[in-house]
PDB file of C-alpha atoms and ligand atoms in Angstrom:
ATOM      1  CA  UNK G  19      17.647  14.602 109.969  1.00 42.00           C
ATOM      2  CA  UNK G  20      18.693  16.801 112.964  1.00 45.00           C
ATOM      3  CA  UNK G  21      17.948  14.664 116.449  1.00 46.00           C
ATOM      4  CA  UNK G  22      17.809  17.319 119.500  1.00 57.00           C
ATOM      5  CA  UNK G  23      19.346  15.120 121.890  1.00 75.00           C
ATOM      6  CA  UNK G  24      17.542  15.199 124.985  1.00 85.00           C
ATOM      7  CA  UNK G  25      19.042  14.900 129.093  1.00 93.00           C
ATOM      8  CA  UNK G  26      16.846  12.579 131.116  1.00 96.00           C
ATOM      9  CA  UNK G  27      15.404  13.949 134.157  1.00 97.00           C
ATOM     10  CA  UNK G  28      13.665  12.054 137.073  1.00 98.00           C
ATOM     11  CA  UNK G  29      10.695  13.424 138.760  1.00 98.00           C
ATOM     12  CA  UNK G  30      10.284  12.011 141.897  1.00 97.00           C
ATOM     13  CA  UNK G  31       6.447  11.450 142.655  1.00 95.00           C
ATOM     14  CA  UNK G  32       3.335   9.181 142.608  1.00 93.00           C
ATOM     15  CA  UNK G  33       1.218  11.859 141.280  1.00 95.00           C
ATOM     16  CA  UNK G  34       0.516  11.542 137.370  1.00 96.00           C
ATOM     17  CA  UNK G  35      -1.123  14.682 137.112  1.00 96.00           C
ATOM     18  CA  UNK G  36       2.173  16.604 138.645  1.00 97.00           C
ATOM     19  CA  UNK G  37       4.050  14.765 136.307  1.00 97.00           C
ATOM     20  CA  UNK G  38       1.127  15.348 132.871  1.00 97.00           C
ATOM     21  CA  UNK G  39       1.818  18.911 134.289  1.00 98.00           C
ATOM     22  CA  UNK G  40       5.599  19.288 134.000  1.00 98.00           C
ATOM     23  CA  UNK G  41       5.918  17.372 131.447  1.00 97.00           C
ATOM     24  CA  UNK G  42       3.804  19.318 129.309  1.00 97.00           C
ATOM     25  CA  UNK G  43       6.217  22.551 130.634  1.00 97.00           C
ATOM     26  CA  UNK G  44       9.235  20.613 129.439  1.00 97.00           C
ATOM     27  CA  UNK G  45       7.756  19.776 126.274  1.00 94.00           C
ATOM     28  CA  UNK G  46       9.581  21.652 123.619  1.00 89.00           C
ATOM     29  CA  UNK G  47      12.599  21.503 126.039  1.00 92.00           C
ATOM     30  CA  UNK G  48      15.670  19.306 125.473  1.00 91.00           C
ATOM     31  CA  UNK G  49      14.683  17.958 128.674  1.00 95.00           C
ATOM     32  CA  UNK G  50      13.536  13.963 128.701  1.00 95.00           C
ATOM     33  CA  UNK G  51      11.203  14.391 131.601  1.00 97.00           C
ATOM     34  CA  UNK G  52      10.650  10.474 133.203  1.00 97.00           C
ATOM     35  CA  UNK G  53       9.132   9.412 136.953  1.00 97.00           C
ATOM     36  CA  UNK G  54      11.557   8.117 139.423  1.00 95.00           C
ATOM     37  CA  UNK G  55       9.561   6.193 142.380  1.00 88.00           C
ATOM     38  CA  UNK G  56      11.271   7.390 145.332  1.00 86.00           C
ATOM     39  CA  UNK G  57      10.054   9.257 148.334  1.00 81.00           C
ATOM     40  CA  UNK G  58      12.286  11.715 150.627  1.00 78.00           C
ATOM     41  CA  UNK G  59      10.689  12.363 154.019  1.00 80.00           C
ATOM     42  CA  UNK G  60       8.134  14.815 154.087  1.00 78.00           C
ATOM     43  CA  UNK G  61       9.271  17.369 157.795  1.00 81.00           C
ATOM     44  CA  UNK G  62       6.426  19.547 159.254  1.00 81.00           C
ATOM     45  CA  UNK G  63       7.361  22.750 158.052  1.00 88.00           C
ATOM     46  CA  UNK G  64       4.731  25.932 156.895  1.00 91.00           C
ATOM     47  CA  UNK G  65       6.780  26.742 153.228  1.00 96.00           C
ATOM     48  CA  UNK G  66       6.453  24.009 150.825  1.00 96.00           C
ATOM     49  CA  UNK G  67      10.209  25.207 149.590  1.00 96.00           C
ATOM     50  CA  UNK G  68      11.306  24.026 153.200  1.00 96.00           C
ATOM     51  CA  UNK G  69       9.594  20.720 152.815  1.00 95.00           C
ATOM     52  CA  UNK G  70      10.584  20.150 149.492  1.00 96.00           C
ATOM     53  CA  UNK G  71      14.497  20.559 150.180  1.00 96.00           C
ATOM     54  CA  UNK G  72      14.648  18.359 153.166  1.00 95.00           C
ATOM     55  CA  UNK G  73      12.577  15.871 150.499  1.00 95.00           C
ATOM     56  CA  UNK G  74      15.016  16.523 148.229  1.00 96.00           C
ATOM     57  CA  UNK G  75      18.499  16.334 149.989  1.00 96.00           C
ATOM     58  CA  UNK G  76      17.268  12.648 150.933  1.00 94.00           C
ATOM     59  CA  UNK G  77      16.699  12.001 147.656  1.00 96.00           C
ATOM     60  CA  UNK G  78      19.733  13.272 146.710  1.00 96.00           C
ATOM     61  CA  UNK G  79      21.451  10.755 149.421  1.00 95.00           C
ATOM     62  CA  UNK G  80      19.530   7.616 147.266  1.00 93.00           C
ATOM     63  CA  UNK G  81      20.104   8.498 144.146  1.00 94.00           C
ATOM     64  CA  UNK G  82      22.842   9.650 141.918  1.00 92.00           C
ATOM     65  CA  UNK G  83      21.345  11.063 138.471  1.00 95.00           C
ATOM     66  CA  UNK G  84      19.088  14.372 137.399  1.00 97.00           C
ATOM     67  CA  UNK G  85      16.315  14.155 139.657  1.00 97.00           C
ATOM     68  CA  UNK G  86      13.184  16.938 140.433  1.00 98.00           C
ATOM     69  CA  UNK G  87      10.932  17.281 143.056  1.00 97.00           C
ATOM     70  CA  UNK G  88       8.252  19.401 143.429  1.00 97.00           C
ATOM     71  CA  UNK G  89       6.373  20.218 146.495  1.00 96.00           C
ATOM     72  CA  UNK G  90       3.370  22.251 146.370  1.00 97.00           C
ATOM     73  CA  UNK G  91       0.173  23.692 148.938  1.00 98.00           C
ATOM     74  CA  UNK G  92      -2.958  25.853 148.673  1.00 98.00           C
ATOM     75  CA  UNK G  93      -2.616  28.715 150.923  1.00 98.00           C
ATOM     76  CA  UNK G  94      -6.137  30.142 151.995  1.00 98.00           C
ATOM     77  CA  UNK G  95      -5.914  33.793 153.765  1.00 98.00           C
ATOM     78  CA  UNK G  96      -8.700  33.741 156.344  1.00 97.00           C
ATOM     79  CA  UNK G  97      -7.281  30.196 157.711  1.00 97.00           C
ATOM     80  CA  UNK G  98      -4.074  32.029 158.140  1.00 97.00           C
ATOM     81  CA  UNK G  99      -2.472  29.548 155.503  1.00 97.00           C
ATOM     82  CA  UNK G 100      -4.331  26.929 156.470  1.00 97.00           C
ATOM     83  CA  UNK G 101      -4.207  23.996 154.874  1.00 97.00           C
ATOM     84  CA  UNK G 102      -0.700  25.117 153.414  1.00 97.00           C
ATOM     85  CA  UNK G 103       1.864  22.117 154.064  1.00 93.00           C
ATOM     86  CA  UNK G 104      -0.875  20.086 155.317  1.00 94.00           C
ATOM     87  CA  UNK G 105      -2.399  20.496 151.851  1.00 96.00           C
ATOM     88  CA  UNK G 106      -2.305  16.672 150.728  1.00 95.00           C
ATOM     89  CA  UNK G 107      -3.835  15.316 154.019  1.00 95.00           C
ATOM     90  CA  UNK G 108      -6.436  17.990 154.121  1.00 98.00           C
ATOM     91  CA  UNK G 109      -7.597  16.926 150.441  1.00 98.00           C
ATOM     92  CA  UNK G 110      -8.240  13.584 151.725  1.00 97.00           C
ATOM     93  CA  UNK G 111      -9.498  13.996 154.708  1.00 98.00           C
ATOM     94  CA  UNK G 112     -12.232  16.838 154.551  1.00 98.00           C
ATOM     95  CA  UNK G 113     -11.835  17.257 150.432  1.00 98.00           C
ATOM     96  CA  UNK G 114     -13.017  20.273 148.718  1.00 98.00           C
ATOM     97  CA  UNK G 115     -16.487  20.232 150.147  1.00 97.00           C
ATOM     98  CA  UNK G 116     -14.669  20.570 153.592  1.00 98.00           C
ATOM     99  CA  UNK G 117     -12.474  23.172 152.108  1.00 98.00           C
ATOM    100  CA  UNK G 118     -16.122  25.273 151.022  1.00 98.00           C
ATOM    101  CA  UNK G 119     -17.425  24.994 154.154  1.00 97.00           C
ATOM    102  CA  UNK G 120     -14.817  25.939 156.872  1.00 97.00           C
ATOM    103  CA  UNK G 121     -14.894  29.220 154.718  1.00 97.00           C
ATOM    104  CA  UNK G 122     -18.419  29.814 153.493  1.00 95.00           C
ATOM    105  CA  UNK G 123     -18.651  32.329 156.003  1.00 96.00           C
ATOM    106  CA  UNK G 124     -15.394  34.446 155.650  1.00 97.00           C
ATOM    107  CA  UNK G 125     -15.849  37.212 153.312  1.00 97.00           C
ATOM    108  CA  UNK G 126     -11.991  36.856 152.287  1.00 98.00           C
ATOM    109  CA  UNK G 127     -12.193  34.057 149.706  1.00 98.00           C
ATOM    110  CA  UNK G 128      -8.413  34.851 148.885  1.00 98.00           C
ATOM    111  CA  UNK G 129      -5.816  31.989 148.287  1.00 98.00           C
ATOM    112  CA  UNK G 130      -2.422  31.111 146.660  1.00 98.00           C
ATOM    113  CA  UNK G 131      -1.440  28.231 145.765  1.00 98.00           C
ATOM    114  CA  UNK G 132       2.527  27.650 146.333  1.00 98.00           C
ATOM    115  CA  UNK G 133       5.317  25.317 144.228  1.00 98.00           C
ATOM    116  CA  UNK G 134       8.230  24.379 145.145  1.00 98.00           C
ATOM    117  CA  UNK G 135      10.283  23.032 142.465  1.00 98.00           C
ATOM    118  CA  UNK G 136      14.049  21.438 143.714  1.00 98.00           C
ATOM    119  CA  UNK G 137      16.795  20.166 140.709  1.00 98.00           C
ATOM    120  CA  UNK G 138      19.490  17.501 142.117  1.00 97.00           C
ATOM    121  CA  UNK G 139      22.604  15.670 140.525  1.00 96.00           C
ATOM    122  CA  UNK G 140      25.422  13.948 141.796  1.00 96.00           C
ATOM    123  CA  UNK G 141      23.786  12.964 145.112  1.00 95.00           C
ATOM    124  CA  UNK G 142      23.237  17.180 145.699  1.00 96.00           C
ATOM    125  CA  UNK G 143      20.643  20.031 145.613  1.00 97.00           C
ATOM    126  CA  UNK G 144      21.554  22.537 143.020  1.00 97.00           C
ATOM    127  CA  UNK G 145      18.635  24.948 142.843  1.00 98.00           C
ATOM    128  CA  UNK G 146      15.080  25.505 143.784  1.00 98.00           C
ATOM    129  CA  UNK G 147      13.058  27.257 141.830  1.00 98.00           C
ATOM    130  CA  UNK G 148       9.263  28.621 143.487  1.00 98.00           C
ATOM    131  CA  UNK G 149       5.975  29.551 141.624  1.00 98.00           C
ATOM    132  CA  UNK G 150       3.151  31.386 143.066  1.00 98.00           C
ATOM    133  CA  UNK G 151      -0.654  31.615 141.500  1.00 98.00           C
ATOM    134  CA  UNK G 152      -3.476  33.761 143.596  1.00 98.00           C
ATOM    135  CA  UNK G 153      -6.948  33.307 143.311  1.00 98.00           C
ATOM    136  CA  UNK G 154     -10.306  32.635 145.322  1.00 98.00           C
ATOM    137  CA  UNK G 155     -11.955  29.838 146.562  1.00 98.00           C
ATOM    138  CA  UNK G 156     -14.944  29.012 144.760  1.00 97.00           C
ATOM    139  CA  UNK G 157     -18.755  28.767 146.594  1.00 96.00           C
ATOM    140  CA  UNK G 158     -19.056  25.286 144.968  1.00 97.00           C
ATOM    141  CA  UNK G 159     -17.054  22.708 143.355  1.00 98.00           C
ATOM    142  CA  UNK G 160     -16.529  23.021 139.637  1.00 98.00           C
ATOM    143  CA  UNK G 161     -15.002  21.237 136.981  1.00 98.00           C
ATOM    144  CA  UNK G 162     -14.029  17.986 136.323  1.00 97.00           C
ATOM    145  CA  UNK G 163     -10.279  18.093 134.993  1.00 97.00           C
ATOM    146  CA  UNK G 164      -7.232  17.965 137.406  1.00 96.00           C
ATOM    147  CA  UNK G 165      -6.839  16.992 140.576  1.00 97.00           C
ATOM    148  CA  UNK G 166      -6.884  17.655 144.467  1.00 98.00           C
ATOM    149  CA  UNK G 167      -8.247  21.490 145.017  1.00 98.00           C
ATOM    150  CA  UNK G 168      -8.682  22.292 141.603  1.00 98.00           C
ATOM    151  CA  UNK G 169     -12.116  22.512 141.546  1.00 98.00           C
ATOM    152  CA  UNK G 170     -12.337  24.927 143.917  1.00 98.00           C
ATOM    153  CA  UNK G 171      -9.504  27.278 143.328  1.00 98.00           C
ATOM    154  CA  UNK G 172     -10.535  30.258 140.435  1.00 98.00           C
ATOM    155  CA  UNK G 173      -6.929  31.986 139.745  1.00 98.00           C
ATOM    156  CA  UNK G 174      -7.465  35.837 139.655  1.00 98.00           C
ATOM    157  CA  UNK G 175      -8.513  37.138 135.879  1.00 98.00           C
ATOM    158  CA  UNK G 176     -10.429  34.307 135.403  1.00 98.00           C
ATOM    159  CA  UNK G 177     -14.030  33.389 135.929  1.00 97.00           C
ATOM    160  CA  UNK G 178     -13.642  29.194 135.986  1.00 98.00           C
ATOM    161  CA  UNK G 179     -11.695  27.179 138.511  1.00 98.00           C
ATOM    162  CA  UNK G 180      -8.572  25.022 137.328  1.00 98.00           C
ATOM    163  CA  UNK G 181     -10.519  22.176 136.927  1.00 98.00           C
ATOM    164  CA  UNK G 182     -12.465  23.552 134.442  1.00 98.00           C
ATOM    165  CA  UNK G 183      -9.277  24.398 132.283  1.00 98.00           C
ATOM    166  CA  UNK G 184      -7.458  22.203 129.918  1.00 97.00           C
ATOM    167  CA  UNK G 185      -3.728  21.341 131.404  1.00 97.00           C
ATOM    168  CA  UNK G 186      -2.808  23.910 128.557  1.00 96.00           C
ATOM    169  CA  UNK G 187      -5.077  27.040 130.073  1.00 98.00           C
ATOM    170  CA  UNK G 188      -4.184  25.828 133.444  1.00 98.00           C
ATOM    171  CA  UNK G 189      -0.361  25.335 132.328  1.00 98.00           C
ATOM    172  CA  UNK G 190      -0.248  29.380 131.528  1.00 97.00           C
ATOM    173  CA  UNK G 191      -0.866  30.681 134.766  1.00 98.00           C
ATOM    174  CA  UNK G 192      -0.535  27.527 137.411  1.00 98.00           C
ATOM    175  CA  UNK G 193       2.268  27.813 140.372  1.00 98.00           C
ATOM    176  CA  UNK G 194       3.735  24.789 138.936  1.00 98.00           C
ATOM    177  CA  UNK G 195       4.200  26.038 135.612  1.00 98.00           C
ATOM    178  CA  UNK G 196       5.749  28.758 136.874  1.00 98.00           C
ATOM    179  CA  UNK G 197       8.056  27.329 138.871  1.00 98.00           C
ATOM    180  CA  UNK G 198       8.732  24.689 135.729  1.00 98.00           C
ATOM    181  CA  UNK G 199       9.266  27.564 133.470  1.00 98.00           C
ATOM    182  CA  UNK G 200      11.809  29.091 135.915  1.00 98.00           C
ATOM    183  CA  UNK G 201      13.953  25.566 136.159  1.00 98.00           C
ATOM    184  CA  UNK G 202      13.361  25.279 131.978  1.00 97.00           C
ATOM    185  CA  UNK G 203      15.159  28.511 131.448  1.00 96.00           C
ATOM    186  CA  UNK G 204      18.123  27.507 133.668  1.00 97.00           C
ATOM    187  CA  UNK G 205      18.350  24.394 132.701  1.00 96.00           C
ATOM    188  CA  UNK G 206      18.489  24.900 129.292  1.00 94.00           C
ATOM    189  CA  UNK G 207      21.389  27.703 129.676  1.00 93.00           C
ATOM    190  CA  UNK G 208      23.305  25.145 131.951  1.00 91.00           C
ATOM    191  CA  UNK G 209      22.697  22.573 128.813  1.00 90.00           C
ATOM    192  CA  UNK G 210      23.747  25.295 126.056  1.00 89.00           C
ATOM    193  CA  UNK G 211      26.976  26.098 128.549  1.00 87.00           C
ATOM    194  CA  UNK G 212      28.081  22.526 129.045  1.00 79.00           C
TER     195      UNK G 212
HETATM  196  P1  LIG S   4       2.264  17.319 147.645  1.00 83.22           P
HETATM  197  O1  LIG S   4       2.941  18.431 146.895  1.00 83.22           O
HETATM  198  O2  LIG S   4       2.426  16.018 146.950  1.00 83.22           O
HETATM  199  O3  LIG S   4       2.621  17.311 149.097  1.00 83.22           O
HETATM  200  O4  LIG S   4       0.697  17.559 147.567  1.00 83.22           O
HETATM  201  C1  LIG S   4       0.129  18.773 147.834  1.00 83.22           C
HETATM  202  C2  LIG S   4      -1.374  18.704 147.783  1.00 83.22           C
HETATM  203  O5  LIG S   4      -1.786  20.048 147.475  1.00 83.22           O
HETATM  204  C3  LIG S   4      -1.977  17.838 146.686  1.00 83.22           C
HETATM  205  O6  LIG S   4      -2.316  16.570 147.154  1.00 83.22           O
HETATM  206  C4  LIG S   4      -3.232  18.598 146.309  1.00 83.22           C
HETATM  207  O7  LIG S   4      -4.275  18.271 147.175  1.00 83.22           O
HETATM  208  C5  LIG S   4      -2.823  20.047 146.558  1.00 83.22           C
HETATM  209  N1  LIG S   4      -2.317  20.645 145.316  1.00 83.22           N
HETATM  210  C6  LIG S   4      -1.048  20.982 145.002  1.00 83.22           C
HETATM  211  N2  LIG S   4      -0.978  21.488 143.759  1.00 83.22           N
HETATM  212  C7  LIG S   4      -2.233  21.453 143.291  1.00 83.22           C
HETATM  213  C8  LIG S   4      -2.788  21.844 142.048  1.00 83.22           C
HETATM  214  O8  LIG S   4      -2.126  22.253 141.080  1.00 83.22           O
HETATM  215  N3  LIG S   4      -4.109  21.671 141.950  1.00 83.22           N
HETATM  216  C9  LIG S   4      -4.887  21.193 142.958  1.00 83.22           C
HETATM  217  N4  LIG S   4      -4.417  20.807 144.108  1.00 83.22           N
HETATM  218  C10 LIG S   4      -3.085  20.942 144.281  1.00 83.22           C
END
């Protein structure tokens, strides 16, 4: 029988559910999608693409294989991006609940959340790849799948949050799939090319 022969990549995180999701992108990809546990420093920064390259180019200065590293951030228009960057520290500091009630009274309900996706080898960046998914923020918390702001996030076209989706549904339409689906196209033309 015919083995497709797979390149091991190393996502570097300690989030599972990044990883479930990315994975689950790189599925039917030749891609052999593993976690790496190493951290690059996280800079103050508002685009999550700026604070997932300086993550990455001190990755890049640890380690010497395939590596990925996503950074990502909910993006909520009447806080002016608010909690953006910040988007990790917010969630466990004031949660969701905290999240519903700074904006309960703003009409705008409008957010995006933002990925930042980074591929490194040989100890260097070689390309970023970003995904973007809008949507509102929901009145109350919803849904028990996911993690972090899911449950309060409803991407446009829908009438559920993320965290009532399966990682499938929310796999079609998140920022991180997108961004995923960007790097599986390249990376799989690099692969076909080498
Ligand atoms: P970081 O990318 O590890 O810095 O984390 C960003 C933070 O943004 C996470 O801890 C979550 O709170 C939030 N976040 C990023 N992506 C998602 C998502 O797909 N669903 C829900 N929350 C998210």
């Amino acid at each position: 029988m015919l083995e497709l022969t797979k390149s091991t990549i190393y996502l570097a995180t300690n989030n599972m559910n990044k990883f479930e999701e990315i994975r689950n992108v790189l599925e039917n990809s030749k891609i052999n999608l593993r976690v790496i546990n190493i951290k690059g420093n996280e800079i103050q920064a508002f685009s999550v693409l700026s604070v997932a390259r300086q993550s990455a180019l001190n990755i890049a200065e640890k380690f010497e294989g395939a590596f990925l590293v996503e950074d990502s951030g909910l993006y909520i228009d009447s806080l002016y991006g608010f909690p953006g960057p910040y988007s990790s520290f917010v969630y466990k500091t004031i949660g969701v609940g905290g999240i519903i009630r700074l904006i309960k009274d703003r009409e705008n309900k409008n957010a995006e959340f933002h990925s930042a996706l980074i591929y490194g080898e040989n100890g260097k960046i070689i390309k970023n790849f970003v995904g973007i998914t809008e949507g509102t923020i929901s009145t109350s918390i919803k849904g028990e799948k996911g993690f972090g702001f899911d449950p309060i996030f409803i991407p446009n076209g829908y009438n559920k949050t993320f965290a009532e989706m399966t990682i499938m549904e929310k796999n079609k339409i998140s920022h991180r799939a997108k961004s995923t689906g960007a790097f599986a196209q390249w990376i799989t033309k690099k692969l076909d090319n080498a």
